[in-house]
PDB file of C-alpha atoms in Angstrom:
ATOM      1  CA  UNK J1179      65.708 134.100 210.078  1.00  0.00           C
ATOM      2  CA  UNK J1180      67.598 137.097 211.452  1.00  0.00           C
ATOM      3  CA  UNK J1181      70.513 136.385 212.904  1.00  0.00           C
ATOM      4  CA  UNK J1182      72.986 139.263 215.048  1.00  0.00           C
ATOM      5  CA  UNK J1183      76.431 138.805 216.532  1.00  0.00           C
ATOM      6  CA  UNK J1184      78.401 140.303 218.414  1.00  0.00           C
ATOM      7  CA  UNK J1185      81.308 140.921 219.100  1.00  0.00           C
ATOM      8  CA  UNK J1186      84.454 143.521 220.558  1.00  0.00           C
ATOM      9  CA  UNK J1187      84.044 142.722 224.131  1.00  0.00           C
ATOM     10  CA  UNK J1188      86.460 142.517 226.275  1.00  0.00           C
ATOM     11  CA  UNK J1189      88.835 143.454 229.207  1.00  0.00           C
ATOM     12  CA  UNK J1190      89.896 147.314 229.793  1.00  0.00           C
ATOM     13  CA  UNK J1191      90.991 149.633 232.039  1.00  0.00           C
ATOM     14  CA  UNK J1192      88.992 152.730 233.580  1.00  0.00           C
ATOM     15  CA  UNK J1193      88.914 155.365 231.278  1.00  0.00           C
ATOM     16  CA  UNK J1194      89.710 153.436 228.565  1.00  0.00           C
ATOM     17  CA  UNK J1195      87.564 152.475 225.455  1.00  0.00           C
ATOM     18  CA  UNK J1196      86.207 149.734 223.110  1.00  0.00           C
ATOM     19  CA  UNK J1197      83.734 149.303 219.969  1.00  0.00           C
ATOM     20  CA  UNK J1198      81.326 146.550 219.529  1.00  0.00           C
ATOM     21  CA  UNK J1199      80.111 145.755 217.166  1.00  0.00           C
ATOM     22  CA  UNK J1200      76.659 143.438 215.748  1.00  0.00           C
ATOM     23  CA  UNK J1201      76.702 142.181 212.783  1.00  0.00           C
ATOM     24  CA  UNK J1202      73.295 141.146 210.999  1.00  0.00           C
ATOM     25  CA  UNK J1203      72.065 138.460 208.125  1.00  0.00           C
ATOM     26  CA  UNK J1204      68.956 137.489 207.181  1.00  0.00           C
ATOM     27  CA  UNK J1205      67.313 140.807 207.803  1.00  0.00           C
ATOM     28  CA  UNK J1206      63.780 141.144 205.619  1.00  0.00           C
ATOM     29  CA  UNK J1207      63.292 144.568 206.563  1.00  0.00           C
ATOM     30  CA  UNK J1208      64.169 147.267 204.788  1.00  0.00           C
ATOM     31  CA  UNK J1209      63.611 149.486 207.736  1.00  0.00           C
ATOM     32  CA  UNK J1210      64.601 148.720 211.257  1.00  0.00           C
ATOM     33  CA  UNK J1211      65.649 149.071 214.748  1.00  0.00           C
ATOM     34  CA  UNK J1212      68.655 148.106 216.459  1.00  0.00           C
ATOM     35  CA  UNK J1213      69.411 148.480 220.560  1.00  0.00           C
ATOM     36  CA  UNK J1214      72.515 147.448 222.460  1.00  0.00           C
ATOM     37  CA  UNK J1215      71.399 146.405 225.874  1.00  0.00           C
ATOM     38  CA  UNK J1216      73.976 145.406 228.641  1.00  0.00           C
ATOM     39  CA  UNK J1217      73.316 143.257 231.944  1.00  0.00           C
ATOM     40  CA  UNK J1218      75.475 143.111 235.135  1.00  0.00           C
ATOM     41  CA  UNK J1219      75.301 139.835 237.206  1.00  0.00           C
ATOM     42  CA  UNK J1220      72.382 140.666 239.763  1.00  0.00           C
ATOM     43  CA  UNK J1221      70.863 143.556 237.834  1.00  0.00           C
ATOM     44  CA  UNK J1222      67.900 144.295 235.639  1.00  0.00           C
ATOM     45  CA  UNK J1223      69.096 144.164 231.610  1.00  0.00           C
ATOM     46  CA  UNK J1224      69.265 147.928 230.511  1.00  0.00           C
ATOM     47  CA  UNK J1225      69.117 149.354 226.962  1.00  0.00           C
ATOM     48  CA  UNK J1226      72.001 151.645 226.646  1.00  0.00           C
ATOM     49  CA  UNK J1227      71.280 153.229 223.184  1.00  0.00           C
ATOM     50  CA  UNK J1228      69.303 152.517 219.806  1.00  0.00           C
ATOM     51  CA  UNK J1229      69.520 153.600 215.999  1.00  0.00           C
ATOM     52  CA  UNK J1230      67.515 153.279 213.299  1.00  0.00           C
ATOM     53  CA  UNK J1231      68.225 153.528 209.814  1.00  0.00           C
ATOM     54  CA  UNK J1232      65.294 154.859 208.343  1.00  0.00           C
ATOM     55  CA  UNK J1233      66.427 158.488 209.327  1.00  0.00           C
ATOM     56  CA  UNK J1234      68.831 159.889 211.667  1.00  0.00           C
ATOM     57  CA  UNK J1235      67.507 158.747 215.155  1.00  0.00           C
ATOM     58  CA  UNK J1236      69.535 157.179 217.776  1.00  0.00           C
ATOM     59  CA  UNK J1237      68.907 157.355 221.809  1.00  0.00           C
ATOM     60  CA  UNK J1238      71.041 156.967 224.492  1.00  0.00           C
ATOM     61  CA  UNK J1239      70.527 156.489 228.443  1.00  0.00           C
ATOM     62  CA  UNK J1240      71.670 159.175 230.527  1.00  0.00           C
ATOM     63  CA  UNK J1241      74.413 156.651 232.086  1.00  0.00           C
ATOM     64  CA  UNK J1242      76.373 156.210 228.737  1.00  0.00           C
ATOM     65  CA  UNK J1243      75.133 159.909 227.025  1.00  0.00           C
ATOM     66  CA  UNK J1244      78.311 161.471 226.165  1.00  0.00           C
ATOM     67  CA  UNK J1245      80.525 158.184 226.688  1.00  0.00           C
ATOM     68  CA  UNK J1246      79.022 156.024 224.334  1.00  0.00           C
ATOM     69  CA  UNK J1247      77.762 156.240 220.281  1.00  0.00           C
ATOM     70  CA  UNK J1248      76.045 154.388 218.218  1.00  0.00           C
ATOM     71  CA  UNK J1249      76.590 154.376 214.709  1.00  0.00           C
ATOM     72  CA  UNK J1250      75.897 151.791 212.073  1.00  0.00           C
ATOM     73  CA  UNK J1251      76.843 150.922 208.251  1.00  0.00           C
ATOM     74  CA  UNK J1252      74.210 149.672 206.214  1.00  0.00           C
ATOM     75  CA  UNK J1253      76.326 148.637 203.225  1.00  0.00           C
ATOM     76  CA  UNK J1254      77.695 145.630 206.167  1.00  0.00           C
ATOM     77  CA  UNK J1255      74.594 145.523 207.736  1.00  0.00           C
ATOM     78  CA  UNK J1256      76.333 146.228 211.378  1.00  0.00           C
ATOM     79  CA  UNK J1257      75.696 148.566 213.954  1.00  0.00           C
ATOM     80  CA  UNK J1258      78.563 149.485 216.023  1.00  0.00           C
ATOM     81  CA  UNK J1259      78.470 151.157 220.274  1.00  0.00           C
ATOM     82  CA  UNK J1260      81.777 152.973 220.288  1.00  0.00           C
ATOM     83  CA  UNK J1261      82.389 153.211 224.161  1.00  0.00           C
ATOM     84  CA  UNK J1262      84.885 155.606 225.462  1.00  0.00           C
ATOM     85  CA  UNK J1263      86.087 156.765 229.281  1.00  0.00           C
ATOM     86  CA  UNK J1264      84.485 153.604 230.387  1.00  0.00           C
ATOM     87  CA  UNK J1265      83.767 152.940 234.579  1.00  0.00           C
ATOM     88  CA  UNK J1266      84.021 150.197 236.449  1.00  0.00           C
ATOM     89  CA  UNK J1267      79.979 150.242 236.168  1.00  0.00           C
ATOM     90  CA  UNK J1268      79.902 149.947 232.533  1.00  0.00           C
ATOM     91  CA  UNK J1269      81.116 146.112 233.371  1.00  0.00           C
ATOM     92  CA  UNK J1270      78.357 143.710 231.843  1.00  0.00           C
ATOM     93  CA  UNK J1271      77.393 141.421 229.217  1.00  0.00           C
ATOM     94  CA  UNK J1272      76.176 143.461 225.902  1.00  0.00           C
ATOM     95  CA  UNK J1273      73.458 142.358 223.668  1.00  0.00           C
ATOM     96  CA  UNK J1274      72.279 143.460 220.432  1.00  0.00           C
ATOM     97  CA  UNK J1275      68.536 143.768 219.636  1.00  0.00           C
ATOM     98  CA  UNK J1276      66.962 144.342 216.104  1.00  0.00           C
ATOM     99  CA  UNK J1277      63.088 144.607 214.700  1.00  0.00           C
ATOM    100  CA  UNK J1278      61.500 146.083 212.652  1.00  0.00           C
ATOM    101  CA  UNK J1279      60.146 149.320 212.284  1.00  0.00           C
ATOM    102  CA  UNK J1280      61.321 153.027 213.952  1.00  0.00           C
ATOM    103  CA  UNK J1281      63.136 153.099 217.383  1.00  0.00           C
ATOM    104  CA  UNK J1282      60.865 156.134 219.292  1.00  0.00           C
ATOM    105  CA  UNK J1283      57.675 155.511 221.141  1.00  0.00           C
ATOM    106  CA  UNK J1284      54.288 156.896 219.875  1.00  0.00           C
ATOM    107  CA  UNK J1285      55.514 160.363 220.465  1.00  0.00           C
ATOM    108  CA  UNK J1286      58.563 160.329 218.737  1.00  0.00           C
ATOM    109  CA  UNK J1287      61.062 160.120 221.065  1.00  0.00           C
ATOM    110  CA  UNK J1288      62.680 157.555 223.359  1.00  0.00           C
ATOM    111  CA  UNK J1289      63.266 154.252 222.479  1.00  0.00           C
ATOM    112  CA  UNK J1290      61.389 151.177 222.472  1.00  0.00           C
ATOM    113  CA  UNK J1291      61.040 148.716 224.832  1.00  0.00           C
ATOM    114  CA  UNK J1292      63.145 145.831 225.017  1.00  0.00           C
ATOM    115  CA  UNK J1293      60.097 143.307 224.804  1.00  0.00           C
ATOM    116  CA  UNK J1294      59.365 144.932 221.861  1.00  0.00           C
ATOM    117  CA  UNK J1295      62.938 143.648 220.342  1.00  0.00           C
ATOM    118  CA  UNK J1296      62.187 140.454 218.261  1.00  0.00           C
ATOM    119  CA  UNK J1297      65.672 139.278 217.453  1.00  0.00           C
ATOM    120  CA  UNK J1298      68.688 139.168 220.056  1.00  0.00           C
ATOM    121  CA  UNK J1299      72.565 138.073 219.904  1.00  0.00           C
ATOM    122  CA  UNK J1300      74.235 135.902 222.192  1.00  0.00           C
ATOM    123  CA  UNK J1301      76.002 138.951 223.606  1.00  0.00           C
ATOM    124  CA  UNK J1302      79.391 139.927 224.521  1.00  0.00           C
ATOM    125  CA  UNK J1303      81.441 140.756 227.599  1.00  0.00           C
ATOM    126  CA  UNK J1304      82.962 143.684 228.907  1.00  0.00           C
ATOM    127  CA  UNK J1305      85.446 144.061 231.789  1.00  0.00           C
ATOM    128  CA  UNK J1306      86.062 147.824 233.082  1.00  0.00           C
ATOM    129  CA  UNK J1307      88.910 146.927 235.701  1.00  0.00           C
ATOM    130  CA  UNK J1308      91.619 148.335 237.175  1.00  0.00           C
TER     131      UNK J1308
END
């Protein structure tokens, strides 16, 4: 059973940045996809960016490209979202999301769906506030 975590969350002030990070076990795959998705009280959940480790692929939303990176380190298994100059809309819970298999859709690009995600964390919170 796959189990993520994760955690970094927290309280910070507009501009300012944090890194989360989500840490896997029990992962059979050799090969796989990780997203971090965020949702605000009220709103839809959004995936912010993905990575996968077969090759060097990761995606980003145009509301965090340039802010935010994703990056991971397969010898700990944990994919980190580095978020810097953070706004006041960046404010949400953050989830990770793993499966299996390559990040892009049929053509190669994008990302995938996050009903295609088969194994989610319990999330973590962050606070942009002034």
């Amino acid at each position: 059973q796959v189990q993520l975590v994760e955690s970094g969350g927290g309280s910070v002030q507009p501009g300012g940045s944090l890194r989360l990070s989500c840490a896997a076990s029990g992962n059979p795959y050799a090969y796989y996809c990780v997203g971090w998705f965020r949702q605000a009280p009220g709103k839809e959940r959004e995936e912010v960016a993905s990575i996968y480790n077969g090759y060097d692929y990761t995606w980003y939303a145009d509301s965090v490209k340039g802010r935010f990176t994703i990056s991971q380190d397969n010898a700990k298994n944990t994919v980190y979202l580095q978020m810097d100059n953070l706004k006041s809309e960046d404010t949400a819970m953050y989830y990770c999301a793993a499966v299996g298999g390559v990040c892009s859709g049929p053509d190669g690009t994008g990302t995938l769906p996050d009903s295609d995600y088969a194994y989610w964390g319990q999330g973590t919170q962050v606070t942009v506030s002034s």
